[in-house]
GROMACS .gro file of C-alpha atoms in nm:
model
  256
    1MET     CA    1   3.033 -23.179   3.922
    2ALA     CA    2   2.872 -23.446   4.116
    3GLU     CA    3   2.634 -23.335   4.402
    4ARG     CA    4   2.715 -23.429   4.759
    5VAL     CA    5   2.436 -23.633   4.907
    6HIS     CA    6   2.381 -23.630   5.286
    7PRO     CA    7   2.237 -23.939   5.438
    8ARG     CA    8   1.902 -23.903   5.610
    9ASP     CA    9   1.851 -24.006   5.968
   10SER     CA   10   1.707 -24.345   5.967
   11PRO     CA   11   1.373 -24.371   6.150
   12PRO     CA   12   1.389 -24.528   6.488
   13SER     CA   13   1.309 -24.882   6.512
   14SER     CA   14   1.007 -25.003   6.693
   15GLY     CA   15   1.217 -25.103   6.998
   16GLU     CA   16   1.386 -24.768   7.048
   17HIS     CA   17   1.244 -24.464   7.227
   18PRO     CA   18   1.268 -24.121   7.074
   19PRO     CA   19   1.503 -23.875   7.243
   20PRO     CA   20   1.342 -23.641   7.493
   21ASN     CA   21   1.211 -23.311   7.366
   22PRO     CA   22   1.345 -23.013   7.570
   23ALA     CA   23   1.048 -22.800   7.476
   24SER     CA   24   0.807 -23.044   7.638
   25HIS     CA   25   1.004 -23.036   7.967
   26SER     CA   26   1.006 -22.656   7.979
   27ALA     CA   27   0.628 -22.648   7.946
   28GLU     CA   28   0.583 -22.855   8.261
   29LYS     CA   29   0.652 -22.706   8.611
   30PRO     CA   30   0.900 -22.899   8.822
   31ILE     CA   31   0.747 -23.059   9.130
   32PRO     CA   32   0.966 -23.005   9.440
   33GLN     CA   33   1.025 -23.300   9.662
   34SER     CA   34   0.931 -23.284  10.030
   35GLY     CA   35   1.204 -23.273  10.287
   36THR     CA   36   1.434 -23.046  10.489
   37TYR     CA   37   1.638 -22.782  10.314
   38VAL     CA   38   1.948 -22.610  10.448
   39ILE     CA   39   2.013 -22.264  10.309
   40GLN     CA   40   2.363 -22.136  10.353
   41ILE     CA   41   2.413 -21.757  10.374
   42PRO     CA   42   2.750 -21.590  10.394
   43LYS     CA   43   2.833 -21.473  10.746
   44ASP     CA   44   2.884 -21.110  10.642
   45GLN     CA   45   2.523 -21.099  10.519
   46VAL     CA   46   2.368 -21.217  10.848
   47TYR     CA   47   2.215 -20.923  11.044
   48ARG     CA   48   2.069 -20.871  11.389
   49VAL     CA   49   1.702 -20.790  11.439
   50PRO     CA   50   1.681 -20.498  11.401
   51PRO     CA   51   1.972 -20.430  11.166
   52PRO     CA   52   2.251 -20.210  11.302
   53GLU     CA   53   2.138 -19.904  11.106
   54ASN     CA   54   1.790 -19.929  11.269
   55ALA     CA   55   1.905 -20.017  11.623
   56ARG     CA   56   1.887 -19.656  11.748
   57ARG     CA   57   1.539 -19.605  11.603
   58TYR     CA   58   1.425 -19.936  11.756
   59ALA     CA   59   1.556 -19.833  12.099
   60HIS     CA   60   1.383 -19.494  12.069
   61LEU     CA   61   1.049 -19.648  11.975
   62SER     CA   62   1.077 -19.905  12.255
   63LYS     CA   63   1.146 -19.627  12.506
   64ARG     CA   64   0.844 -19.428  12.385
   65LYS     CA   65   0.622 -19.732  12.418
   66SER     CA   66   0.746 -19.793  12.774
   67SER     CA   67   0.692 -19.425  12.863
   68ARG     CA   68   0.339 -19.433  12.729
   69SER     CA   69   0.262 -19.745  12.930
   70THR     CA   70   0.399 -19.585  13.250
   71CYS     CA   71   0.204 -19.265  13.182
   72CYS     CA   72  -0.120 -19.458  13.131
   73CYS     CA   73  -0.069 -19.647  13.458
   74PHE     CA   74   0.002 -19.321  13.641
   75LEU     CA   75  -0.308 -19.151  13.501
   76THR     CA   76  -0.521 -19.451  13.592
   77THR     CA   77  -0.391 -19.440  13.949
   78ILE     CA   78  -0.457 -19.066  13.977
   79LEU     CA   79  -0.811 -19.103  13.843
   80SER     CA   80  -0.876 -19.386  14.087
   81LEU     CA   81  -0.754 -19.177  14.380
   82LEU     CA   82  -0.965 -18.879  14.271
   83LEU     CA   83  -1.271 -19.100  14.241
   84ALA     CA   84  -1.208 -19.248  14.586
   85ALA     CA   85  -1.162 -18.898  14.732
   86ALA     CA   86  -1.485 -18.780  14.570
   87ILE     CA   87  -1.676 -19.076  14.712
   88ALA     CA   88  -1.525 -19.017  15.057
   89ALA     CA   89  -1.615 -18.647  15.041
   90ALA     CA   90  -1.972 -18.731  14.944
   91VAL     CA   91  -2.003 -18.978  15.232
   92ILE     CA   92  -1.863 -18.724  15.479
   93TYR     CA   93  -2.098 -18.456  15.353
   94PHE     CA   94  -2.413 -18.667  15.381
   95VAL     CA   95  -2.317 -18.825  15.715
   96PHE     CA   96  -2.168 -18.527  15.899
   97LYS     CA   97  -2.331 -18.240  15.703
   98PRO     CA   98  -2.039 -18.001  15.766
   99GLU     CA   99  -2.085 -17.625  15.795
  100SER     CA  100  -1.813 -17.364  15.766
  101PRO     CA  101  -1.699 -17.210  16.094
  102LYS     CA  102  -1.769 -16.840  16.139
  103TYR     CA  103  -1.520 -16.580  16.261
  104SER     CA  104  -1.545 -16.218  16.371
  105ILE     CA  105  -1.353 -15.961  16.578
  106ASP     CA  106  -1.532 -15.885  16.904
  107ASN     CA  107  -1.299 -15.624  17.049
  108VAL     CA  108  -0.977 -15.436  16.978
  109ALA     CA  109  -0.772 -15.236  17.229
  110ILE     CA  110  -0.502 -15.020  17.066
  111LYS     CA  111  -0.186 -14.879  17.217
  112GLY     CA  112   0.139 -14.719  17.105
  113PHE     CA  113   0.021 -14.464  16.848
  114ASN     CA  114   0.170 -14.116  16.885
  115LEU     CA  115   0.065 -13.935  16.570
  116THR     CA  116   0.230 -13.605  16.669
  117SER     CA  117   0.584 -13.748  16.663
  118SER     CA  118   0.795 -13.868  16.373
  119SER     CA  119   0.972 -14.123  16.594
  120PRO     CA  120   0.931 -14.496  16.515
  121LEU     CA  121   0.615 -14.647  16.663
  122SER     CA  122   0.564 -14.961  16.870
  123PRO     CA  123   0.194 -15.028  16.818
  124GLU     CA  124   0.004 -15.298  17.005
  125PHE     CA  125  -0.336 -15.449  16.935
  126ASP     CA  126  -0.516 -15.665  17.190
  127VAL     CA  127  -0.757 -15.854  16.966
  128THR     CA  128  -1.050 -16.069  17.080
  129VAL     CA  129  -1.151 -16.318  16.811
  130ARG     CA  130  -1.487 -16.495  16.813
  131ALA     CA  131  -1.485 -16.845  16.657
  132HIS     CA  132  -1.816 -17.025  16.609
  133ASN     CA  133  -1.827 -17.398  16.526
  134PRO     CA  134  -2.188 -17.470  16.421
  135ASN     CA  135  -2.136 -17.841  16.346
  136ASP     CA  136  -2.308 -18.117  16.544
  137LYS     CA  137  -2.054 -18.391  16.469
  138ILE     CA  138  -1.732 -18.208  16.386
  139GLY     CA  139  -1.469 -18.071  16.625
  140ILE     CA  140  -1.179 -17.843  16.533
  141TYR     CA  141  -0.820 -17.864  16.657
  142TYR     CA  142  -0.635 -17.532  16.627
  143GLU     CA  143  -0.269 -17.627  16.610
  144LYS     CA  144   0.051 -17.437  16.682
  145GLY     CA  145   0.210 -17.229  16.409
  146SER     CA  146  -0.066 -16.974  16.354
  147SER     CA  147  -0.013 -16.608  16.270
  148VAL     CA  148  -0.200 -16.278  16.312
  149GLU     CA  149  -0.102 -15.966  16.117
  150VAL     CA  150  -0.245 -15.614  16.134
  151TYR     CA  151  -0.222 -15.378  15.836
  152TYR     CA  152  -0.301 -15.016  15.778
  153GLU     CA  153  -0.338 -14.980  15.404
  154ASP     CA  154  -0.040 -15.192  15.285
  155ILE     CA  155   0.176 -15.131  15.593
  156ASN     CA  156   0.233 -15.422  15.831
  157LEU     CA  157   0.203 -15.275  16.180
  158CYS     CA  158   0.190 -15.578  16.414
  159ASN     CA  159   0.243 -15.953  16.426
  160GLY     CA  160   0.139 -16.223  16.668
  161ALA     CA  161  -0.013 -16.571  16.699
  162LEU     CA  162  -0.331 -16.743  16.811
  163PRO     CA  163  -0.340 -16.987  17.102
  164ALA     CA  164  -0.362 -17.360  17.029
  165PHE     CA  165  -0.685 -17.522  17.153
  166TYR     CA  166  -0.961 -17.770  17.070
  167GLN     CA  167  -1.307 -17.641  16.985
  168PRO     CA  168  -1.584 -17.897  17.040
  169THR     CA  169  -1.906 -17.927  16.843
  170ASN     CA  170  -2.169 -17.652  16.860
  171ASN     CA  171  -1.932 -17.420  17.040
  172VAL     CA  172  -1.850 -17.049  17.045
  173THR     CA  173  -1.500 -16.965  17.169
  174LEU     CA  174  -1.360 -16.618  17.240
  175PHE     CA  175  -0.983 -16.607  17.247
  176ARG     CA  176  -0.768 -16.307  17.303
  177THR     CA  177  -0.429 -16.247  17.149
  178ALA     CA  178  -0.182 -15.958  17.164
  179VAL     CA  179  -0.008 -15.859  16.841
  180LYS     CA  180   0.279 -15.614  16.860
  181GLY     CA  181   0.507 -15.413  16.635
  182SER     CA  182   0.840 -15.248  16.700
  183GLY     CA  183   1.034 -14.974  16.523
  184ILE     CA  184   0.758 -14.902  16.272
  185GLU     CA  185   0.852 -14.593  16.074
  186LEU     CA  186   0.561 -14.414  15.908
  187THR     CA  187   0.591 -14.134  15.657
  188ALA     CA  188   0.443 -13.792  15.724
  189THR     CA  189   0.171 -13.871  15.469
  190VAL     CA  190   0.067 -14.192  15.651
  191LEU     CA  191   0.069 -14.016  15.991
  192ARG     CA  192  -0.147 -13.739  15.849
  193SER     CA  193  -0.387 -13.996  15.701
  194LEU     CA  194  -0.418 -14.179  16.034
  195SER     CA  195  -0.484 -13.850  16.212
  196ASN     CA  196  -0.754 -13.753  15.963
  197ASP     CA  197  -0.921 -14.096  15.992
  198GLN     CA  198  -0.921 -14.069  16.371
  199LYS     CA  199  -1.080 -13.724  16.354
  200LYS     CA  200  -1.357 -13.871  16.138
  201GLY     CA  201  -1.397 -14.167  16.379
  202THR     CA  202  -1.328 -14.426  16.108
  203VAL     CA  203  -0.979 -14.575  16.115
  204PRO     CA  204  -0.963 -14.883  15.886
  205PHE     CA  205  -0.740 -15.185  15.955
  206THR     CA  206  -0.701 -15.528  15.801
  207LEU     CA  207  -0.642 -15.833  16.022
  208LYS     CA  208  -0.507 -16.148  15.857
  209LEU     CA  209  -0.534 -16.470  16.056
  210ARG     CA  210  -0.373 -16.796  15.945
  211ALA     CA  211  -0.422 -17.108  16.158
  212PRO     CA  212  -0.327 -17.473  16.092
  213VAL     CA  213  -0.621 -17.691  16.196
  214LYS     CA  214  -0.730 -18.054  16.202
  215ILE     CA  215  -1.089 -18.167  16.183
  216LYS     CA  216  -1.226 -18.437  16.412
  217LEU     CA  217  -1.492 -18.652  16.244
  218GLY     CA  218  -1.621 -18.885  16.511
  219SER     CA  219  -1.308 -19.075  16.616
  220ILE     CA  220  -1.114 -18.980  16.300
  221LYS     CA  221  -0.877 -18.683  16.282
  222THR     CA  222  -0.795 -18.542  15.939
  223TRP     CA  223  -0.465 -18.416  15.803
  224LYS     CA  224  -0.354 -18.064  15.885
  225PHE     CA  225  -0.470 -17.778  15.663
  226THR     CA  226  -0.475 -17.398  15.693
  227VAL     CA  227  -0.770 -17.177  15.776
  228LYS     CA  228  -0.740 -16.824  15.634
  229VAL     CA  229  -0.946 -16.541  15.782
  230THR     CA  230  -0.921 -16.183  15.657
  231CYS     CA  231  -1.114 -15.922  15.855
  232LYS     CA  232  -1.174 -15.564  15.747
  233ILE     CA  233  -1.244 -15.365  16.062
  234THR     CA  234  -1.293 -14.996  16.134
  235VAL     CA  235  -1.238 -14.842  16.478
  236ASP     CA  236  -1.334 -14.500  16.607
  237LYS     CA  237  -0.998 -14.410  16.768
  238LEU     CA  238  -0.647 -14.534  16.837
  239THR     CA  239  -0.673 -14.587  17.213
  240PRO     CA  240  -0.732 -14.879  17.452
  241ALA     CA  241  -1.097 -14.770  17.469
  242SER     CA  242  -1.146 -14.794  17.094
  243LYS     CA  243  -1.472 -14.935  16.961
  244ILE     CA  244  -1.534 -15.133  16.646
  245VAL     CA  245  -1.745 -14.938  16.398
  246SER     CA  246  -1.760 -15.204  16.124
  247ASN     CA  247  -1.645 -15.564  16.102
  248ASP     CA  248  -1.641 -15.791  15.796
  249CYS     CA  249  -1.452 -16.122  15.790
  250ASP     CA  250  -1.388 -16.348  15.493
  251TYR     CA  251  -1.308 -16.718  15.543
  252GLY     CA  252  -1.107 -16.956  15.324
  253VAL     CA  253  -0.912 -17.284  15.340
  254ASN     CA  254  -0.584 -17.418  15.199
  255LEU     CA  255  -0.628 -17.797  15.192
  256TRP     CA  256  -0.260 -17.879  15.119
   0.00000   0.00000   0.00000
């Protein structure tokens, strides 16, 4: 059988170029041309910033950031006010050199105690309070709205008020106030205790004074604050001629 002979490719002529080799093109990187490109994305794949699933988290984080900023501003303001107040207090102290006023009970006249009867009592205390302002440049305004209370042990016996007045610098003022009670019912044990204390000549009472005051610093008058005075006194008897055996007063201030 005769063999089939396939013709060979004839070599290219000198005027023809060889066909391009795909392998050589793949080895070289394509060089992009400069210019403007438009990328088209399907509408259903376009999202907000942030995406819908993160919108709630984004709002929460934004709110926290705003709260932190507000808190920082508030703290800065408070610290600035405290610093200004401290500086003002230091200036007042070194310029005016304030001293605390001193209080004591000078005299007490007692009425209305009948320890032999179980009927309700109507006690009355005429109290003379001594207020000493030792400051050279500070005056004290005692405003309306004060209170005076008298206690035996924990029993409130009488109530009253102090007069309103102005106390100038380096001044001692004695003011008298009447505090009264009505319909005070005491147990047999309390009556017996009062009677025993009177026999011993040492009847203890507690006087609580609360007075709203304003301080005058030169031509400046401060805000109103409350002076608190608690006096532990002991008298020898429950009569108008009673005498004070011991007297100890404690002083404090509520600035706001």
